[in-house]
Amino acid sequence: MQSCIVLMGIKHCGKSTQANLLARHFSVPAFDTDDLILEMTGKTPRQIYTELGQEGFKKAEKEACLELKKRLEKLSVTDTDGSRADNEKKYLAVAATGGGICNNPEAVEILKQNGILVFLNADEHIAVNRIIREVKTDVTGKLFNLPAYIAKENPCTTGDVRKIFHRFYSERQKVYGSICQITVDMGNASKKENCNAIIQALTQKA
C-alpha cells in the first residue's frame, strides 16, 4: 500500500481542491504542504519566499515535507481502535504540494519515499487565467498579489505575467512529467470529473 497520494503540478492546477475531494472519497485526511509551512512558521509561503529568498523557502518546504512524513507514520502505525492499519485498498492520506516543489529535490525525495506522486497536468491558459484573476493593482499602477516567482520579475502588465508564467510553465511541466509516477490531464471539466480521472489513474496503476 502506498501511504499517501501526493498531488503535484503548476500553481492553480487544482491540487488543493482535488486533495479534499480524494480525501473524502477514500475517507482519509487531506494535507497541504503550504498549510504546514504556515502552521510551522507562522508565515505564508509567499512571505517566506519574499523575505528569505528561494533557498530559505526550499528549507521551509523541506521541513514541511518532513512534518508530513511524521504525520503519515503516526497514521500508519495504528487505526482508531489501536490495531494495525492494513487495509490494502486504502491510502492513508492525500497531500497537495506547492507549485514549485519540483525544483526542490530534497523535498521531492521525502515525498517519493512516502507516497505515490501524481502530476495534475493543467492547461496553460486555464492556469494563467486563474492567476490573472487574482492580480490586483495599487494606486501607482503596480501589480501585486502575484505568485512570488512571478512577482520577483516585476511585471508591469498582465501580458508580462503571461510571458513569465509561460516560461515557468514550460520548464516545470517537463520536470513534473519526469518525477511523477502518474500523470492525469486536468481537462476543462467539472471538479468531480477530474477527481474521477485521478481515481481511475490510481486504480490502473495499482
PDB file of C-alpha atoms in Angstrom:
ATOM      1  CA  MET A   1       0.000   0.000   0.000  1.00  0.00           C
ATOM      2  CA  GLN A   2       1.229   3.484  -0.827  1.00  0.00           C
ATOM      3  CA  SER A   3       0.977   5.641   2.272  1.00  0.00           C
ATOM      4  CA  CYS A   4      -0.037   8.885   0.607  1.00  0.00           C
ATOM      5  CA  ILE A   5      -1.376  10.234  -2.672  1.00  0.00           C
ATOM      6  CA  VAL A   6       0.837  13.254  -3.376  1.00  0.00           C
ATOM      7  CA  LEU A   7      -0.603  15.745  -5.852  1.00  0.00           C
ATOM      8  CA  MET A   8       1.843  17.869  -7.824  1.00  0.00           C
ATOM      9  CA  GLY A   9       1.618  20.419 -10.603  1.00  0.00           C
ATOM     10  CA  ILE A  10       1.787  24.080 -11.539  1.00  0.00           C
ATOM     11  CA  LYS A  11       0.019  26.656  -9.376  1.00  0.00           C
ATOM     12  CA  HIS A  12      -3.751  26.695  -9.919  1.00  0.00           C
ATOM     13  CA  CYS A  13      -3.912  23.220 -11.459  1.00  0.00           C
ATOM     14  CA  GLY A  14      -6.417  22.157  -8.776  1.00  0.00           C
ATOM     15  CA  LYS A  15      -4.204  20.343  -6.252  1.00  0.00           C
ATOM     16  CA  SER A  16      -5.899  21.580  -3.076  1.00  0.00           C
ATOM     17  CA  THR A  17      -9.399  21.080  -4.445  1.00  0.00           C
ATOM     18  CA  GLN A  18      -8.641  17.570  -5.672  1.00  0.00           C
ATOM     19  CA  ALA A  19      -6.837  16.661  -2.436  1.00  0.00           C
ATOM     20  CA  ASN A  20     -10.009  17.402  -0.483  1.00  0.00           C
ATOM     21  CA  LEU A  21     -12.221  15.519  -2.943  1.00  0.00           C
ATOM     22  CA  LEU A  22      -9.919  12.487  -2.942  1.00  0.00           C
ATOM     23  CA  ALA A  23      -9.672  12.541   0.846  1.00  0.00           C
ATOM     24  CA  ARG A  24     -13.444  12.374   1.083  1.00  0.00           C
ATOM     25  CA  HIS A  25     -13.570   9.578  -1.482  1.00  0.00           C
ATOM     26  CA  PHE A  26     -11.010   7.443   0.369  1.00  0.00           C
ATOM     27  CA  SER A  27     -12.136   8.602   3.844  1.00  0.00           C
ATOM     28  CA  VAL A  28      -8.638   9.753   4.772  1.00  0.00           C
ATOM     29  CA  PRO A  29      -7.075  13.035   5.950  1.00  0.00           C
ATOM     30  CA  ALA A  30      -6.002  15.719   3.492  1.00  0.00           C
ATOM     31  CA  PHE A  31      -2.782  17.683   3.975  1.00  0.00           C
ATOM     32  CA  ASP A  32      -1.257  20.650   2.163  1.00  0.00           C
ATOM     33  CA  THR A  33       2.448  21.442   2.375  1.00  0.00           C
ATOM     34  CA  ASP A  34       1.705  25.165   2.076  1.00  0.00           C
ATOM     35  CA  ASP A  35      -0.613  24.904   5.087  1.00  0.00           C
ATOM     36  CA  LEU A  36       2.057  23.013   7.016  1.00  0.00           C
ATOM     37  CA  ILE A  37       4.566  25.773   6.250  1.00  0.00           C
ATOM     38  CA  LEU A  38       2.137  28.363   7.651  1.00  0.00           C
ATOM     39  CA  GLU A  39       1.441  26.196  10.701  1.00  0.00           C
ATOM     40  CA  MET A  40       5.142  25.645  11.420  1.00  0.00           C
ATOM     41  CA  THR A  41       6.466  29.150  10.712  1.00  0.00           C
ATOM     42  CA  GLY A  42       3.519  31.486  11.134  1.00  0.00           C
ATOM     43  CA  LYS A  43       4.214  32.796   7.637  1.00  0.00           C
ATOM     44  CA  THR A  44       2.754  32.033   4.230  1.00  0.00           C
ATOM     45  CA  PRO A  45       4.980  30.506   1.547  1.00  0.00           C
ATOM     46  CA  ARG A  46       4.811  33.822  -0.332  1.00  0.00           C
ATOM     47  CA  GLN A  47       6.034  35.719   2.742  1.00  0.00           C
ATOM     48  CA  ILE A  48       8.907  33.300   3.288  1.00  0.00           C
ATOM     49  CA  TYR A  49       9.959  33.456  -0.360  1.00  0.00           C
ATOM     50  CA  THR A  50       9.870  37.254  -0.299  1.00  0.00           C
ATOM     51  CA  GLU A  51      11.764  37.570   2.999  1.00  0.00           C
ATOM     52  CA  LEU A  52      14.244  34.678   2.773  1.00  0.00           C
ATOM     53  CA  GLY A  53      14.526  34.027  -0.949  1.00  0.00           C
ATOM     54  CA  GLN A  54      14.377  30.758  -2.820  1.00  0.00           C
ATOM     55  CA  GLU A  55      16.804  28.864  -0.595  1.00  0.00           C
ATOM     56  CA  GLY A  56      15.012  29.941   2.566  1.00  0.00           C
ATOM     57  CA  PHE A  57      11.732  28.838   1.073  1.00  0.00           C
ATOM     58  CA  LYS A  58      13.159  25.486  -0.020  1.00  0.00           C
ATOM     59  CA  LYS A  59      14.292  24.838   3.537  1.00  0.00           C
ATOM     60  CA  ALA A  60      10.818  25.603   4.901  1.00  0.00           C
ATOM     61  CA  GLU A  61       9.248  23.393   2.225  1.00  0.00           C
ATOM     62  CA  LYS A  62      11.580  20.524   3.094  1.00  0.00           C
ATOM     63  CA  GLU A  63      10.710  20.879   6.780  1.00  0.00           C
ATOM     64  CA  ALA A  64       7.009  20.760   5.880  1.00  0.00           C
ATOM     65  CA  CYS A  65       7.570  17.507   3.974  1.00  0.00           C
ATOM     66  CA  LEU A  66       9.388  16.041   6.979  1.00  0.00           C
ATOM     67  CA  GLU A  67       6.438  17.032   9.161  1.00  0.00           C
ATOM     68  CA  LEU A  68       4.083  15.363   6.684  1.00  0.00           C
ATOM     69  CA  LYS A  69       6.224  12.228   6.909  1.00  0.00           C
ATOM     70  CA  LYS A  70       5.874  12.216  10.707  1.00  0.00           C
ATOM     71  CA  ARG A  71       2.105  12.527  10.472  1.00  0.00           C
ATOM     72  CA  LEU A  72       1.906   9.735   7.925  1.00  0.00           C
ATOM     73  CA  GLU A  73       3.991   7.499  10.173  1.00  0.00           C
ATOM     74  CA  LYS A  74       1.532   8.064  13.002  1.00  0.00           C
ATOM     75  CA  LEU A  75      -1.354   7.178  10.723  1.00  0.00           C
ATOM     76  CA  SER A  76       0.378   4.024   9.512  1.00  0.00           C
ATOM     77  CA  VAL A  77       1.046   2.567  12.950  1.00  0.00           C
ATOM     78  CA  THR A  78      -2.470   2.204  14.300  1.00  0.00           C
ATOM     79  CA  ASP A  79      -6.048   2.823  13.381  1.00  0.00           C
ATOM     80  CA  THR A  80      -8.577   4.441  15.696  1.00  0.00           C
ATOM     81  CA  ASP A  81      -9.063   1.373  17.915  1.00  0.00           C
ATOM     82  CA  GLY A  82      -5.338   0.731  18.314  1.00  0.00           C
ATOM     83  CA  SER A  83      -4.943  -2.149  15.880  1.00  0.00           C
ATOM     84  CA  ARG A  84      -2.508  -2.009  12.989  1.00  0.00           C
ATOM     85  CA  ALA A  85      -3.987  -0.408   9.887  1.00  0.00           C
ATOM     86  CA  ASP A  86      -3.610  -2.841   6.997  1.00  0.00           C
ATOM     87  CA  ASN A  87      -6.419  -2.091   4.579  1.00  0.00           C
ATOM     88  CA  GLU A  88      -4.610  -2.702   1.287  1.00  0.00           C
ATOM     89  CA  LYS A  89      -7.301  -0.919  -0.693  1.00  0.00           C
ATOM     90  CA  LYS A  90      -6.912   2.374   1.151  1.00  0.00           C
ATOM     91  CA  TYR A  91      -4.363   5.131   1.085  1.00  0.00           C
ATOM     92  CA  LEU A  92      -3.504   6.713   4.407  1.00  0.00           C
ATOM     93  CA  ALA A  93      -3.838  10.312   3.245  1.00  0.00           C
ATOM     94  CA  VAL A  94      -3.787  12.764   0.358  1.00  0.00           C
ATOM     95  CA  ALA A  95      -1.365  15.687   0.160  1.00  0.00           C
ATOM     96  CA  ALA A  96      -1.337  18.773  -2.048  1.00  0.00           C
ATOM     97  CA  THR A  97       2.029  20.422  -2.685  1.00  0.00           C
ATOM     98  CA  GLY A  98       3.283  23.845  -3.742  1.00  0.00           C
ATOM     99  CA  GLY A  99       3.541  24.670  -7.428  1.00  0.00           C
ATOM    100  CA  GLY A 100       7.333  24.917  -7.410  1.00  0.00           C
ATOM    101  CA  ILE A 101       8.188  21.864  -5.337  1.00  0.00           C
ATOM    102  CA  CYS A 102       9.535  20.161  -8.466  1.00  0.00           C
ATOM    103  CA  ASN A 103      12.595  22.397  -8.089  1.00  0.00           C
ATOM    104  CA  ASN A 104      13.230  21.184  -4.531  1.00  0.00           C
ATOM    105  CA  PRO A 105      14.916  17.766  -4.931  1.00  0.00           C
ATOM    106  CA  GLU A 106      15.279  17.123  -1.198  1.00  0.00           C
ATOM    107  CA  ALA A 107      11.583  17.738  -0.592  1.00  0.00           C
ATOM    108  CA  VAL A 108      10.605  15.605  -3.589  1.00  0.00           C
ATOM    109  CA  GLU A 109      12.753  12.712  -2.342  1.00  0.00           C
ATOM    110  CA  ILE A 110      10.984  12.773   1.038  1.00  0.00           C
ATOM    111  CA  LEU A 111       7.619  12.645  -0.720  1.00  0.00           C
ATOM    112  CA  LYS A 112       8.733   9.822  -3.018  1.00  0.00           C
ATOM    113  CA  GLN A 113       9.644   7.723  -0.003  1.00  0.00           C
ATOM    114  CA  ASN A 114       6.194   8.158   1.499  1.00  0.00           C
ATOM    115  CA  GLY A 115       3.723   8.106  -1.348  1.00  0.00           C
ATOM    116  CA  ILE A 116       2.841   7.973  -4.985  1.00  0.00           C
ATOM    117  CA  LEU A 117       3.442  11.192  -6.925  1.00  0.00           C
ATOM    118  CA  VAL A 118       0.581  12.273  -9.181  1.00  0.00           C
ATOM    119  CA  PHE A 119       1.110  15.063 -11.714  1.00  0.00           C
ATOM    120  CA  LEU A 120      -2.024  17.105 -12.387  1.00  0.00           C
ATOM    121  CA  ASN A 121      -1.333  18.334 -15.906  1.00  0.00           C
ATOM    122  CA  ALA A 122      -3.301  21.556 -16.297  1.00  0.00           C
ATOM    123  CA  ASP A 123      -3.836  23.531 -19.468  1.00  0.00           C
ATOM    124  CA  GLU A 124      -1.541  26.563 -19.509  1.00  0.00           C
ATOM    125  CA  HIS A 125      -4.259  29.057 -20.420  1.00  0.00           C
ATOM    126  CA  ILE A 126      -6.615  27.858 -17.690  1.00  0.00           C
ATOM    127  CA  ALA A 127      -3.858  28.080 -15.056  1.00  0.00           C
ATOM    128  CA  VAL A 128      -2.586  31.522 -16.055  1.00  0.00           C
ATOM    129  CA  ASN A 129      -6.108  32.937 -16.297  1.00  0.00           C
ATOM    130  CA  ARG A 130      -6.682  31.860 -12.685  1.00  0.00           C
ATOM    131  CA  ILE A 131      -3.544  33.772 -11.692  1.00  0.00           C
ATOM    132  CA  ILE A 132      -4.606  36.826 -13.690  1.00  0.00           C
ATOM    133  CA  ARG A 133      -7.996  36.853 -11.943  1.00  0.00           C
ATOM    134  CA  GLU A 134      -6.229  37.297  -8.594  1.00  0.00           C
ATOM    135  CA  VAL A 135      -3.921  40.125  -9.712  1.00  0.00           C
ATOM    136  CA  LYS A 136      -4.519  43.483  -8.039  1.00  0.00           C
ATOM    137  CA  THR A 137      -3.186  46.949  -8.875  1.00  0.00           C
ATOM    138  CA  ASP A 138      -2.116  49.612  -6.355  1.00  0.00           C
ATOM    139  CA  VAL A 139      -2.571  53.375  -6.722  1.00  0.00           C
ATOM    140  CA  THR A 140       0.681  53.660  -8.701  1.00  0.00           C
ATOM    141  CA  GLY A 141      -0.412  51.012 -11.180  1.00  0.00           C
ATOM    142  CA  LYS A 142       1.965  48.370  -9.813  1.00  0.00           C
ATOM    143  CA  LEU A 143       0.718  44.791  -9.915  1.00  0.00           C
ATOM    144  CA  PHE A 144       0.586  42.750  -6.718  1.00  0.00           C
ATOM    145  CA  ASN A 145      -0.964  39.593  -5.245  1.00  0.00           C
ATOM    146  CA  LEU A 146       1.156  37.546  -7.634  1.00  0.00           C
ATOM    147  CA  PRO A 147       2.984  34.253  -7.076  1.00  0.00           C
ATOM    148  CA  ALA A 148       6.436  35.058  -5.686  1.00  0.00           C
ATOM    149  CA  TYR A 149       8.283  33.616  -8.687  1.00  0.00           C
ATOM    150  CA  ILE A 150       6.381  35.988 -10.963  1.00  0.00           C
ATOM    151  CA  ALA A 151       6.436  38.999  -8.634  1.00  0.00           C
ATOM    152  CA  LYS A 152      10.224  38.922  -8.319  1.00  0.00           C
ATOM    153  CA  GLU A 153      10.490  39.726 -12.046  1.00  0.00           C
ATOM    154  CA  ASN A 154       8.431  42.905 -11.580  1.00  0.00           C
ATOM    155  CA  PRO A 155       5.851  42.507 -14.361  1.00  0.00           C
ATOM    156  CA  CYS A 156       4.260  45.776 -15.439  1.00  0.00           C
ATOM    157  CA  THR A 157       1.244  44.349 -17.260  1.00  0.00           C
ATOM    158  CA  THR A 158      -0.836  41.193 -17.300  1.00  0.00           C
ATOM    159  CA  GLY A 159       0.837  40.483 -20.629  1.00  0.00           C
ATOM    160  CA  ASP A 160       4.153  40.364 -18.776  1.00  0.00           C
ATOM    161  CA  VAL A 161       2.597  37.999 -16.255  1.00  0.00           C
ATOM    162  CA  ARG A 162       1.556  35.652 -19.047  1.00  0.00           C
ATOM    163  CA  LYS A 163       5.053  35.672 -20.583  1.00  0.00           C
ATOM    164  CA  ILE A 164       6.746  34.949 -17.261  1.00  0.00           C
ATOM    165  CA  PHE A 165       4.240  32.230 -16.449  1.00  0.00           C
ATOM    166  CA  HIS A 166       4.745  30.621 -19.856  1.00  0.00           C
ATOM    167  CA  ARG A 167       8.459  30.225 -19.214  1.00  0.00           C
ATOM    168  CA  PHE A 168       7.971  28.686 -15.799  1.00  0.00           C
ATOM    169  CA  TYR A 169       5.103  26.536 -17.036  1.00  0.00           C
ATOM    170  CA  SER A 170       7.216  25.028 -19.838  1.00  0.00           C
ATOM    171  CA  GLU A 171      10.121  24.297 -17.505  1.00  0.00           C
ATOM    172  CA  ARG A 172       8.078  22.851 -14.673  1.00  0.00           C
ATOM    173  CA  GLN A 173       5.827  20.684 -16.836  1.00  0.00           C
ATOM    174  CA  LYS A 174       8.893  18.791 -18.058  1.00  0.00           C
ATOM    175  CA  VAL A 175      10.208  18.264 -14.536  1.00  0.00           C
ATOM    176  CA  TYR A 176       6.868  17.122 -13.143  1.00  0.00           C
ATOM    177  CA  GLY A 177       6.432  14.682 -16.001  1.00  0.00           C
ATOM    178  CA  SER A 178       9.810  13.140 -15.206  1.00  0.00           C
ATOM    179  CA  ILE A 179       9.453  12.768 -11.421  1.00  0.00           C
ATOM    180  CA  CYS A 180       5.828  11.658 -11.051  1.00  0.00           C
ATOM    181  CA  GLN A 181       4.641   8.060 -11.404  1.00  0.00           C
ATOM    182  CA  ILE A 182       1.205   9.081 -12.695  1.00  0.00           C
ATOM    183  CA  THR A 183       0.133  11.909 -14.993  1.00  0.00           C
ATOM    184  CA  VAL A 184      -3.517  12.973 -15.168  1.00  0.00           C
ATOM    185  CA  ASP A 185      -4.684  15.610 -17.637  1.00  0.00           C
ATOM    186  CA  MET A 186      -6.860  18.193 -15.897  1.00  0.00           C
ATOM    187  CA  GLY A 187      -9.312  18.946 -18.641  1.00  0.00           C
ATOM    188  CA  ASN A 188     -11.795  21.796 -18.809  1.00  0.00           C
ATOM    189  CA  ALA A 189     -14.229  19.602 -16.900  1.00  0.00           C
ATOM    190  CA  SER A 190     -16.014  19.665 -13.553  1.00  0.00           C
ATOM    191  CA  LYS A 191     -14.057  19.140 -10.336  1.00  0.00           C
ATOM    192  CA  LYS A 192     -15.818  15.810  -9.844  1.00  0.00           C
ATOM    193  CA  GLU A 193     -14.972  14.628 -13.363  1.00  0.00           C
ATOM    194  CA  ASN A 194     -11.310  15.487 -12.826  1.00  0.00           C
ATOM    195  CA  CYS A 195     -11.397  13.706  -9.471  1.00  0.00           C
ATOM    196  CA  ASN A 196     -12.794  10.598 -11.137  1.00  0.00           C
ATOM    197  CA  ALA A 197      -9.985  10.746 -13.699  1.00  0.00           C
ATOM    198  CA  ILE A 198      -7.414  10.735 -10.880  1.00  0.00           C
ATOM    199  CA  ILE A 199      -9.118   7.812  -9.148  1.00  0.00           C
ATOM    200  CA  GLN A 200      -9.174   5.864 -12.415  1.00  0.00           C
ATOM    201  CA  ALA A 201      -5.459   6.534 -12.973  1.00  0.00           C
ATOM    202  CA  LEU A 202      -4.653   5.379  -9.428  1.00  0.00           C
ATOM    203  CA  THR A 203      -6.681   2.217  -9.950  1.00  0.00           C
ATOM    204  CA  GLN A 204      -4.869   1.417 -13.200  1.00  0.00           C
ATOM    205  CA  LYS A 205      -1.508   1.994 -11.533  1.00  0.00           C
ATOM    206  CA  ALA A 206      -2.286  -0.255  -8.562  1.00  0.00           C
TER     207      ALA A 206
END
